[in-house]
C-alpha cells in the first residue's frame, strides 16, 4: 500500500516569493500536489480559473462554507480565501504530499485540525526587499501595496508559531531546503508510525 501523503502549509508575506518557490518545487519533483484555493478576489492578468484559483462570487463562497466543503477559510484584505476539502484529502490518500499556500489565520486553523501539519513561513531577506518586490510586481495599486505591507506587520507578530522559517534569498536553494523539510517530516512520521505499531505488537507478544 502506498504511504499516505503529508500536509505542509507554506505561508509568507505577500511578495515574499512563495509562488516562484512553489513553481520550482512542482517542476523538480513529482510527489507534490499543490492545493488550488477558492477566492472571491478578481483574477490578476494571466491568472486562469482552476489553475491559480477557483474564482467565485461571495454567494458561491458562502455556499461552500455552509456545505462544509472547505478545510479552512479566512478573510484577507477584503476577500475570502479558502481550501477545498475534497482535493486535499484525495491527494493525501493517493500518497501525494499536499502543499497549501495560504495565509496565517488559515494555517493556524489547519494545524489545529491536523496537528501533524508542517508549518513553513517564507520571508524575504529584509522588509526593504519585500516592498521592492511588491512594487516591481506591478500588478497592484499603491493602496493595495500599502494594505499588504500593513498586513505583513500583523503577520510578523505570528511568525514564531510556524515550525520553520525559510529565508528566500536564492530560489534554487530555497526549493531544495523546502523539499528537504517536507521529506524530513515524511521520514519522521513513517519512523514514528512504524515504531509505534511495532512496539505495540511486541508489548502484546511479551505480555501474553
Ligand atoms: P493573493 O491575493 O496574493 O493571491 O493571496 C493573498 C493571500 O491569501 C496570500 O497570503 C495567500 O497565501 C493567501 N491564500 C491563498 N489561498 C488561501 C486559502 O485557501 N486560505 C487562506 N487562509 N489563505 C489563502
PDB file of C-alpha atoms and ligand atoms in Angstrom:
ATOM      1  CA  UNK A   1       0.000   0.000   0.000  1.00  0.00           C
ATOM      2  CA  UNK A   2       1.222   3.485  -0.804  1.00  0.00           C
ATOM      3  CA  UNK A   3       2.115   5.580   2.210  1.00  0.00           C
ATOM      4  CA  UNK A   4      -0.304   8.412   2.974  1.00  0.00           C
ATOM      5  CA  UNK A   5       0.979  11.842   1.981  1.00  0.00           C
ATOM      6  CA  UNK A   6       1.641  14.601   4.462  1.00  0.00           C
ATOM      7  CA  UNK A   7       0.230  18.092   4.653  1.00  0.00           C
ATOM      8  CA  UNK A   8       2.523  21.121   4.537  1.00  0.00           C
ATOM      9  CA  UNK A   9       1.440  24.741   4.766  1.00  0.00           C
ATOM     10  CA  UNK A  10       3.575  27.435   3.190  1.00  0.00           C
ATOM     11  CA  UNK A  11       2.782  30.978   4.264  1.00  0.00           C
ATOM     12  CA  UNK A  12       4.657  34.209   3.935  1.00  0.00           C
ATOM     13  CA  UNK A  13       4.235  37.900   3.334  1.00  0.00           C
ATOM     14  CA  UNK A  14       2.604  38.838   0.066  1.00  0.00           C
ATOM     15  CA  UNK A  15       5.590  39.367  -2.261  1.00  0.00           C
ATOM     16  CA  UNK A  16       7.933  37.006  -0.401  1.00  0.00           C
ATOM     17  CA  UNK A  17       8.226  34.804  -3.484  1.00  0.00           C
ATOM     18  CA  UNK A  18       6.110  31.813  -2.399  1.00  0.00           C
ATOM     19  CA  UNK A  19       4.646  31.406  -5.874  1.00  0.00           C
ATOM     20  CA  UNK A  20       8.065  31.135  -7.518  1.00  0.00           C
ATOM     21  CA  UNK A  21       9.271  28.664  -4.905  1.00  0.00           C
ATOM     22  CA  UNK A  22       6.140  26.533  -5.467  1.00  0.00           C
ATOM     23  CA  UNK A  23       6.675  26.530  -9.234  1.00  0.00           C
ATOM     24  CA  UNK A  24      10.283  25.409  -8.712  1.00  0.00           C
ATOM     25  CA  UNK A  25       9.234  22.632  -6.357  1.00  0.00           C
ATOM     26  CA  UNK A  26       6.483  21.346  -8.671  1.00  0.00           C
ATOM     27  CA  UNK A  27       8.724  21.345 -11.739  1.00  0.00           C
ATOM     28  CA  UNK A  28      11.539  19.432  -9.990  1.00  0.00           C
ATOM     29  CA  UNK A  29       9.610  16.821  -8.048  1.00  0.00           C
ATOM     30  CA  UNK A  30       6.510  14.804  -8.858  1.00  0.00           C
ATOM     31  CA  UNK A  31       5.464  13.734  -5.366  1.00  0.00           C
ATOM     32  CA  UNK A  32       3.749  17.028  -4.552  1.00  0.00           C
ATOM     33  CA  UNK A  33       0.227  18.283  -5.139  1.00  0.00           C
ATOM     34  CA  UNK A  34      -0.494  21.976  -4.756  1.00  0.00           C
ATOM     35  CA  UNK A  35      -3.964  22.684  -3.455  1.00  0.00           C
ATOM     36  CA  UNK A  36      -5.959  25.194  -5.506  1.00  0.00           C
ATOM     37  CA  UNK A  37      -7.891  27.611  -3.317  1.00  0.00           C
ATOM     38  CA  UNK A  38     -11.203  29.308  -3.888  1.00  0.00           C
ATOM     39  CA  UNK A  39     -11.238  33.095  -3.663  1.00  0.00           C
ATOM     40  CA  UNK A  40     -13.620  35.994  -4.171  1.00  0.00           C
ATOM     41  CA  UNK A  41     -10.871  38.356  -5.405  1.00  0.00           C
ATOM     42  CA  UNK A  42     -10.677  39.271  -9.085  1.00  0.00           C
ATOM     43  CA  UNK A  43      -8.203  37.310 -11.250  1.00  0.00           C
ATOM     44  CA  UNK A  44      -4.927  39.139 -11.982  1.00  0.00           C
ATOM     45  CA  UNK A  45      -3.786  39.354 -15.560  1.00  0.00           C
ATOM     46  CA  UNK A  46      -2.691  35.907 -16.721  1.00  0.00           C
ATOM     47  CA  UNK A  47      -4.429  34.025 -13.923  1.00  0.00           C
ATOM     48  CA  UNK A  48      -6.714  31.205 -15.009  1.00  0.00           C
ATOM     49  CA  UNK A  49      -9.798  29.839 -13.235  1.00  0.00           C
ATOM     50  CA  UNK A  50      -8.949  26.365 -11.910  1.00  0.00           C
ATOM     51  CA  UNK A  51      -5.179  26.885 -12.222  1.00  0.00           C
ATOM     52  CA  UNK A  52      -4.152  29.677  -9.803  1.00  0.00           C
ATOM     53  CA  UNK A  53      -7.513  29.793  -8.025  1.00  0.00           C
ATOM     54  CA  UNK A  54     -11.173  28.944  -8.375  1.00  0.00           C
ATOM     55  CA  UNK A  55     -12.537  32.468  -8.745  1.00  0.00           C
ATOM     56  CA  UNK A  56     -16.013  32.520  -7.239  1.00  0.00           C
ATOM     57  CA  UNK A  57     -18.636  35.037  -6.122  1.00  0.00           C
ATOM     58  CA  UNK A  58     -19.296  35.877  -2.456  1.00  0.00           C
ATOM     59  CA  UNK A  59     -22.526  33.817  -2.656  1.00  0.00           C
ATOM     60  CA  UNK A  60     -20.762  30.788  -4.070  1.00  0.00           C
ATOM     61  CA  UNK A  61     -18.079  31.068  -1.397  1.00  0.00           C
ATOM     62  CA  UNK A  62     -20.642  31.294   1.367  1.00  0.00           C
ATOM     63  CA  UNK A  63     -22.356  28.173  -0.034  1.00  0.00           C
ATOM     64  CA  UNK A  64     -19.032  26.334   0.229  1.00  0.00           C
ATOM     65  CA  UNK A  65     -18.730  27.401   3.882  1.00  0.00           C
ATOM     66  CA  UNK A  66     -22.303  26.316   4.641  1.00  0.00           C
ATOM     67  CA  UNK A  67     -21.861  22.962   2.937  1.00  0.00           C
ATOM     68  CA  UNK A  68     -18.624  22.297   4.861  1.00  0.00           C
ATOM     69  CA  UNK A  69     -16.621  21.959   1.642  1.00  0.00           C
ATOM     70  CA  UNK A  70     -13.603  23.896   2.957  1.00  0.00           C
ATOM     71  CA  UNK A  71     -10.850  22.728   5.308  1.00  0.00           C
ATOM     72  CA  UNK A  72     -10.351  26.336   6.360  1.00  0.00           C
ATOM     73  CA  UNK A  73     -11.071  29.821   5.105  1.00  0.00           C
ATOM     74  CA  UNK A  74     -10.121  33.371   6.009  1.00  0.00           C
ATOM     75  CA  UNK A  75     -10.692  36.994   5.037  1.00  0.00           C
ATOM     76  CA  UNK A  76      -7.589  38.626   3.631  1.00  0.00           C
ATOM     77  CA  UNK A  77      -7.545  42.286   2.576  1.00  0.00           C
ATOM     78  CA  UNK A  78     -11.323  42.387   1.832  1.00  0.00           C
ATOM     79  CA  UNK A  79     -11.699  38.978   0.193  1.00  0.00           C
ATOM     80  CA  UNK A  80     -12.450  35.416   1.127  1.00  0.00           C
ATOM     81  CA  UNK A  81      -9.861  32.692   0.522  1.00  0.00           C
ATOM     82  CA  UNK A  82     -10.429  29.004   1.353  1.00  0.00           C
ATOM     83  CA  UNK A  83      -9.066  25.493   0.819  1.00  0.00           C
ATOM     84  CA  UNK A  84     -11.446  22.972  -0.804  1.00  0.00           C
ATOM     85  CA  UNK A  85     -11.505  19.753   1.191  1.00  0.00           C
ATOM     86  CA  UNK A  86     -12.034  17.029  -1.436  1.00  0.00           C
ATOM     87  CA  UNK A  87      -8.879  17.568  -3.469  1.00  0.00           C
ATOM     88  CA  UNK A  88      -6.574  17.736  -0.452  1.00  0.00           C
ATOM     89  CA  UNK A  89      -7.973  14.583   1.122  1.00  0.00           C
ATOM     90  CA  UNK A  90      -7.947  12.519  -2.076  1.00  0.00           C
ATOM     91  CA  UNK A  91      -4.377  13.544  -2.968  1.00  0.00           C
ATOM     92  CA  UNK A  92      -3.108  12.650   0.508  1.00  0.00           C
ATOM     93  CA  UNK A  93      -4.868   9.294   0.294  1.00  0.00           C
ATOM     94  CA  UNK A  94      -3.152   8.732  -3.063  1.00  0.00           C
ATOM     95  CA  UNK A  95       0.208   9.279  -1.347  1.00  0.00           C
ATOM     96  CA  UNK A  96       0.967  12.820  -2.546  1.00  0.00           C
ATOM     97  CA  UNK A  97       2.435  15.371  -0.175  1.00  0.00           C
ATOM     98  CA  UNK A  98      -0.036  18.224  -0.353  1.00  0.00           C
ATOM     99  CA  UNK A  99       1.013  21.839  -0.057  1.00  0.00           C
ATOM    100  CA  UNK A 100      -1.343  24.629   0.940  1.00  0.00           C
ATOM    101  CA  UNK A 101      -0.090  28.077   0.087  1.00  0.00           C
ATOM    102  CA  UNK A 102      -2.262  30.036   2.492  1.00  0.00           C
ATOM    103  CA  UNK A 103      -2.115  32.925   4.937  1.00  0.00           C
ATOM    104  CA  UNK A 104      -1.554  32.755   8.646  1.00  0.00           C
ATOM    105  CA  UNK A 105      -5.094  32.545  10.079  1.00  0.00           C
ATOM    106  CA  UNK A 106      -5.863  29.613   7.781  1.00  0.00           C
ATOM    107  CA  UNK A 107      -2.501  27.972   8.574  1.00  0.00           C
ATOM    108  CA  UNK A 108      -3.235  28.012  12.295  1.00  0.00           C
ATOM    109  CA  UNK A 109      -6.720  26.566  11.726  1.00  0.00           C
ATOM    110  CA  UNK A 110      -5.248  23.706   9.672  1.00  0.00           C
ATOM    111  CA  UNK A 111      -2.677  22.982  12.402  1.00  0.00           C
ATOM    112  CA  UNK A 112      -5.487  22.850  14.948  1.00  0.00           C
ATOM    113  CA  UNK A 113      -7.438  20.348  12.846  1.00  0.00           C
ATOM    114  CA  UNK A 114      -4.401  18.318  11.763  1.00  0.00           C
ATOM    115  CA  UNK A 115      -1.634  18.744  14.357  1.00  0.00           C
ATOM    116  CA  UNK A 116       0.949  16.817  12.323  1.00  0.00           C
ATOM    117  CA  UNK A 117       0.840  19.515   9.580  1.00  0.00           C
ATOM    118  CA  UNK A 118       4.191  21.122   8.855  1.00  0.00           C
ATOM    119  CA  UNK A 119       4.010  24.938   9.000  1.00  0.00           C
ATOM    120  CA  UNK A 120       6.641  26.773   6.963  1.00  0.00           C
ATOM    121  CA  UNK A 121       6.963  30.545   6.794  1.00  0.00           C
ATOM    122  CA  UNK A 122       8.713  32.184   3.828  1.00  0.00           C
ATOM    123  CA  UNK A 123      10.265  35.589   4.432  1.00  0.00           C
ATOM    124  CA  UNK A 124      12.339  37.851   2.185  1.00  0.00           C
ATOM    125  CA  UNK A 125      15.829  38.780   3.406  1.00  0.00           C
ATOM    126  CA  UNK A 126      14.563  42.215   4.589  1.00  0.00           C
ATOM    127  CA  UNK A 127      11.476  44.453   4.809  1.00  0.00           C
ATOM    128  CA  UNK A 128      13.006  46.799   2.213  1.00  0.00           C
ATOM    129  CA  UNK A 129      13.323  43.910  -0.203  1.00  0.00           C
ATOM    130  CA  UNK A 130       9.671  42.971   0.399  1.00  0.00           C
ATOM    131  CA  UNK A 131       8.446  46.459  -0.519  1.00  0.00           C
ATOM    132  CA  UNK A 132      10.682  46.467  -3.589  1.00  0.00           C
ATOM    133  CA  UNK A 133       9.285  43.115  -4.789  1.00  0.00           C
ATOM    134  CA  UNK A 134       5.683  44.240  -4.295  1.00  0.00           C
ATOM    135  CA  UNK A 135       6.253  47.447  -6.231  1.00  0.00           C
ATOM    136  CA  UNK A 136       8.193  45.698  -9.021  1.00  0.00           C
ATOM    137  CA  UNK A 137       5.474  43.073  -9.466  1.00  0.00           C
ATOM    138  CA  UNK A 138       3.430  45.909 -10.917  1.00  0.00           C
ATOM    139  CA  UNK A 139       0.109  44.112 -10.538  1.00  0.00           C
ATOM    140  CA  UNK A 140      -1.230  46.066  -7.563  1.00  0.00           C
ATOM    141  CA  UNK A 141      -2.219  49.668  -6.955  1.00  0.00           C
ATOM    142  CA  UNK A 142      -0.363  51.757  -4.352  1.00  0.00           C
ATOM    143  CA  UNK A 143      -3.319  51.353  -1.941  1.00  0.00           C
ATOM    144  CA  UNK A 144      -3.262  47.583  -2.225  1.00  0.00           C
ATOM    145  CA  UNK A 145       0.527  47.543  -1.727  1.00  0.00           C
ATOM    146  CA  UNK A 146       0.080  49.634   1.451  1.00  0.00           C
ATOM    147  CA  UNK A 147      -2.651  47.284   2.706  1.00  0.00           C
ATOM    148  CA  UNK A 148      -0.407  44.291   2.058  1.00  0.00           C
ATOM    149  CA  UNK A 149       2.559  45.908   3.861  1.00  0.00           C
ATOM    150  CA  UNK A 150       0.281  46.602   6.858  1.00  0.00           C
ATOM    151  CA  UNK A 151      -0.903  43.039   6.770  1.00  0.00           C
ATOM    152  CA  UNK A 152       2.756  41.903   6.731  1.00  0.00           C
ATOM    153  CA  UNK A 153       3.312  43.852  10.001  1.00  0.00           C
ATOM    154  CA  UNK A 154       0.417  41.958  11.608  1.00  0.00           C
ATOM    155  CA  UNK A 155       1.593  38.626  10.245  1.00  0.00           C
ATOM    156  CA  UNK A 156       5.141  39.194  11.532  1.00  0.00           C
ATOM    157  CA  UNK A 157       3.696  39.064  15.062  1.00  0.00           C
ATOM    158  CA  UNK A 158       2.779  35.421  14.499  1.00  0.00           C
ATOM    159  CA  UNK A 159       5.798  34.163  12.566  1.00  0.00           C
ATOM    160  CA  UNK A 160       7.083  32.285  15.588  1.00  0.00           C
ATOM    161  CA  UNK A 161       4.055  29.988  15.569  1.00  0.00           C
ATOM    162  CA  UNK A 162       5.478  28.268  12.489  1.00  0.00           C
ATOM    163  CA  UNK A 163       7.675  25.167  12.590  1.00  0.00           C
ATOM    164  CA  UNK A 164      10.273  26.539  10.135  1.00  0.00           C
ATOM    165  CA  UNK A 165      11.351  29.849   8.707  1.00  0.00           C
ATOM    166  CA  UNK A 166      12.584  29.798   5.112  1.00  0.00           C
ATOM    167  CA  UNK A 167      14.529  32.895   4.018  1.00  0.00           C
ATOM    168  CA  UNK A 168      14.019  33.474   0.321  1.00  0.00           C
ATOM    169  CA  UNK A 169      17.429  34.797  -0.666  1.00  0.00           C
ATOM    170  CA  UNK A 170      18.001  32.481  -3.613  1.00  0.00           C
ATOM    171  CA  UNK A 171      15.264  30.472  -5.318  1.00  0.00           C
ATOM    172  CA  UNK A 172      17.100  27.218  -6.084  1.00  0.00           C
ATOM    173  CA  UNK A 173      18.490  26.943  -2.575  1.00  0.00           C
ATOM    174  CA  UNK A 174      15.028  27.639  -1.127  1.00  0.00           C
ATOM    175  CA  UNK A 175      13.349  24.979  -3.268  1.00  0.00           C
ATOM    176  CA  UNK A 176      15.879  22.372  -2.108  1.00  0.00           C
ATOM    177  CA  UNK A 177      15.525  23.402   1.526  1.00  0.00           C
ATOM    178  CA  UNK A 178      11.739  23.182   1.312  1.00  0.00           C
ATOM    179  CA  UNK A 179      11.884  19.735  -0.271  1.00  0.00           C
ATOM    180  CA  UNK A 180      14.303  18.646   2.456  1.00  0.00           C
ATOM    181  CA  UNK A 181      11.992  19.897   5.207  1.00  0.00           C
ATOM    182  CA  UNK A 182       8.936  18.112   3.838  1.00  0.00           C
ATOM    183  CA  UNK A 183      10.738  14.852   3.135  1.00  0.00           C
ATOM    184  CA  UNK A 184      12.302  15.031   6.604  1.00  0.00           C
ATOM    185  CA  UNK A 185       8.822  15.265   8.105  1.00  0.00           C
ATOM    186  CA  UNK A 186       7.780  12.287   5.983  1.00  0.00           C
ATOM    187  CA  UNK A 187      10.598  10.163   7.313  1.00  0.00           C
ATOM    188  CA  UNK A 188       9.899  11.262  10.866  1.00  0.00           C
ATOM    189  CA  UNK A 189       6.234  10.314  10.588  1.00  0.00           C
ATOM    190  CA  UNK A 190       6.955   6.962   8.945  1.00  0.00           C
ATOM    191  CA  UNK A 191       9.558   6.109  11.552  1.00  0.00           C
ATOM    192  CA  UNK A 192       7.224   7.099  14.359  1.00  0.00           C
ATOM    193  CA  UNK A 193       4.255   5.197  12.963  1.00  0.00           C
ATOM    194  CA  UNK A 194       6.364   2.120  12.223  1.00  0.00           C
ATOM    195  CA  UNK A 195       7.951   2.220  15.645  1.00  0.00           C
ATOM    196  CA  UNK A 196       4.652   2.716  17.475  1.00  0.00           C
ATOM    197  CA  UNK A 197       2.897  -0.208  15.772  1.00  0.00           C
ATOM    198  CA  UNK A 198       5.929  -2.479  16.209  1.00  0.00           C
ATOM    199  CA  UNK A 199       6.259  -1.553  19.884  1.00  0.00           C
ATOM    200  CA  UNK A 200       2.539  -2.207  20.462  1.00  0.00           C
ATOM    201  CA  UNK A 201       2.845  -5.623  18.864  1.00  0.00           C
ATOM    202  CA  UNK A 202       5.996  -6.518  20.780  1.00  0.00           C
ATOM    203  CA  UNK A 203       4.465  -5.469  24.101  1.00  0.00           C
ATOM    204  CA  UNK A 204       1.402  -7.556  23.346  1.00  0.00           C
ATOM    205  CA  UNK A 205       3.564 -10.565  22.476  1.00  0.00           C
ATOM    206  CA  UNK A 206       5.654 -10.221  25.617  1.00  0.00           C
ATOM    207  CA  UNK A 207       2.691  -9.824  27.936  1.00  0.00           C
ATOM    208  CA  UNK A 208       0.818 -12.804  26.501  1.00  0.00           C
TER     209      UNK A 208
HETATM  210  P1  LIG B   1      -3.113  36.610  -3.341  1.00  0.00           P
HETATM  211  O1  LIG B   1      -4.314  37.530  -3.443  1.00  0.00           O
HETATM  212  O2  LIG B   1      -1.813  37.380  -3.333  1.00  0.00           O
HETATM  213  O3  LIG B   1      -3.134  35.525  -4.368  1.00  0.00           O
HETATM  214  O4  LIG B   1      -3.205  35.891  -1.924  1.00  0.00           O
HETATM  215  C1  LIG B   1      -3.346  36.628  -0.762  1.00  0.00           C
HETATM  216  C2  LIG B   1      -3.077  35.743   0.449  1.00  0.00           C
HETATM  217  O5  LIG B   1      -4.088  34.764   0.582  1.00  0.00           O
HETATM  218  C3  LIG B   1      -1.742  35.004   0.363  1.00  0.00           C
HETATM  219  O6  LIG B   1      -1.090  35.123   1.620  1.00  0.00           O
HETATM  220  C4  LIG B   1      -2.168  33.586   0.086  1.00  0.00           C
HETATM  221  O7  LIG B   1      -1.226  32.660   0.583  1.00  0.00           O
HETATM  222  C5  LIG B   1      -3.473  33.524   0.864  1.00  0.00           C
HETATM  223  N1  LIG B   1      -4.328  32.420   0.442  1.00  0.00           N
HETATM  224  C6  LIG B   1      -4.465  31.870  -0.792  1.00  0.00           C
HETATM  225  N2  LIG B   1      -5.343  30.862  -0.764  1.00  0.00           N
HETATM  226  C7  LIG B   1      -5.774  30.739   0.516  1.00  0.00           C
HETATM  227  C8  LIG B   1      -6.676  29.832   1.189  1.00  0.00           C
HETATM  228  O8  LIG B   1      -7.249  28.914   0.616  1.00  0.00           O
HETATM  229  N3  LIG B   1      -6.866  30.040   2.514  1.00  0.00           N
HETATM  230  C9  LIG B   1      -6.237  31.018   3.208  1.00  0.00           C
HETATM  231  N4  LIG B   1      -6.487  31.107   4.525  1.00  0.00           N
HETATM  232  N5  LIG B   1      -5.386  31.874   2.613  1.00  0.00           N
HETATM  233  C10 LIG B   1      -5.140  31.740   1.288  1.00  0.00           C
END
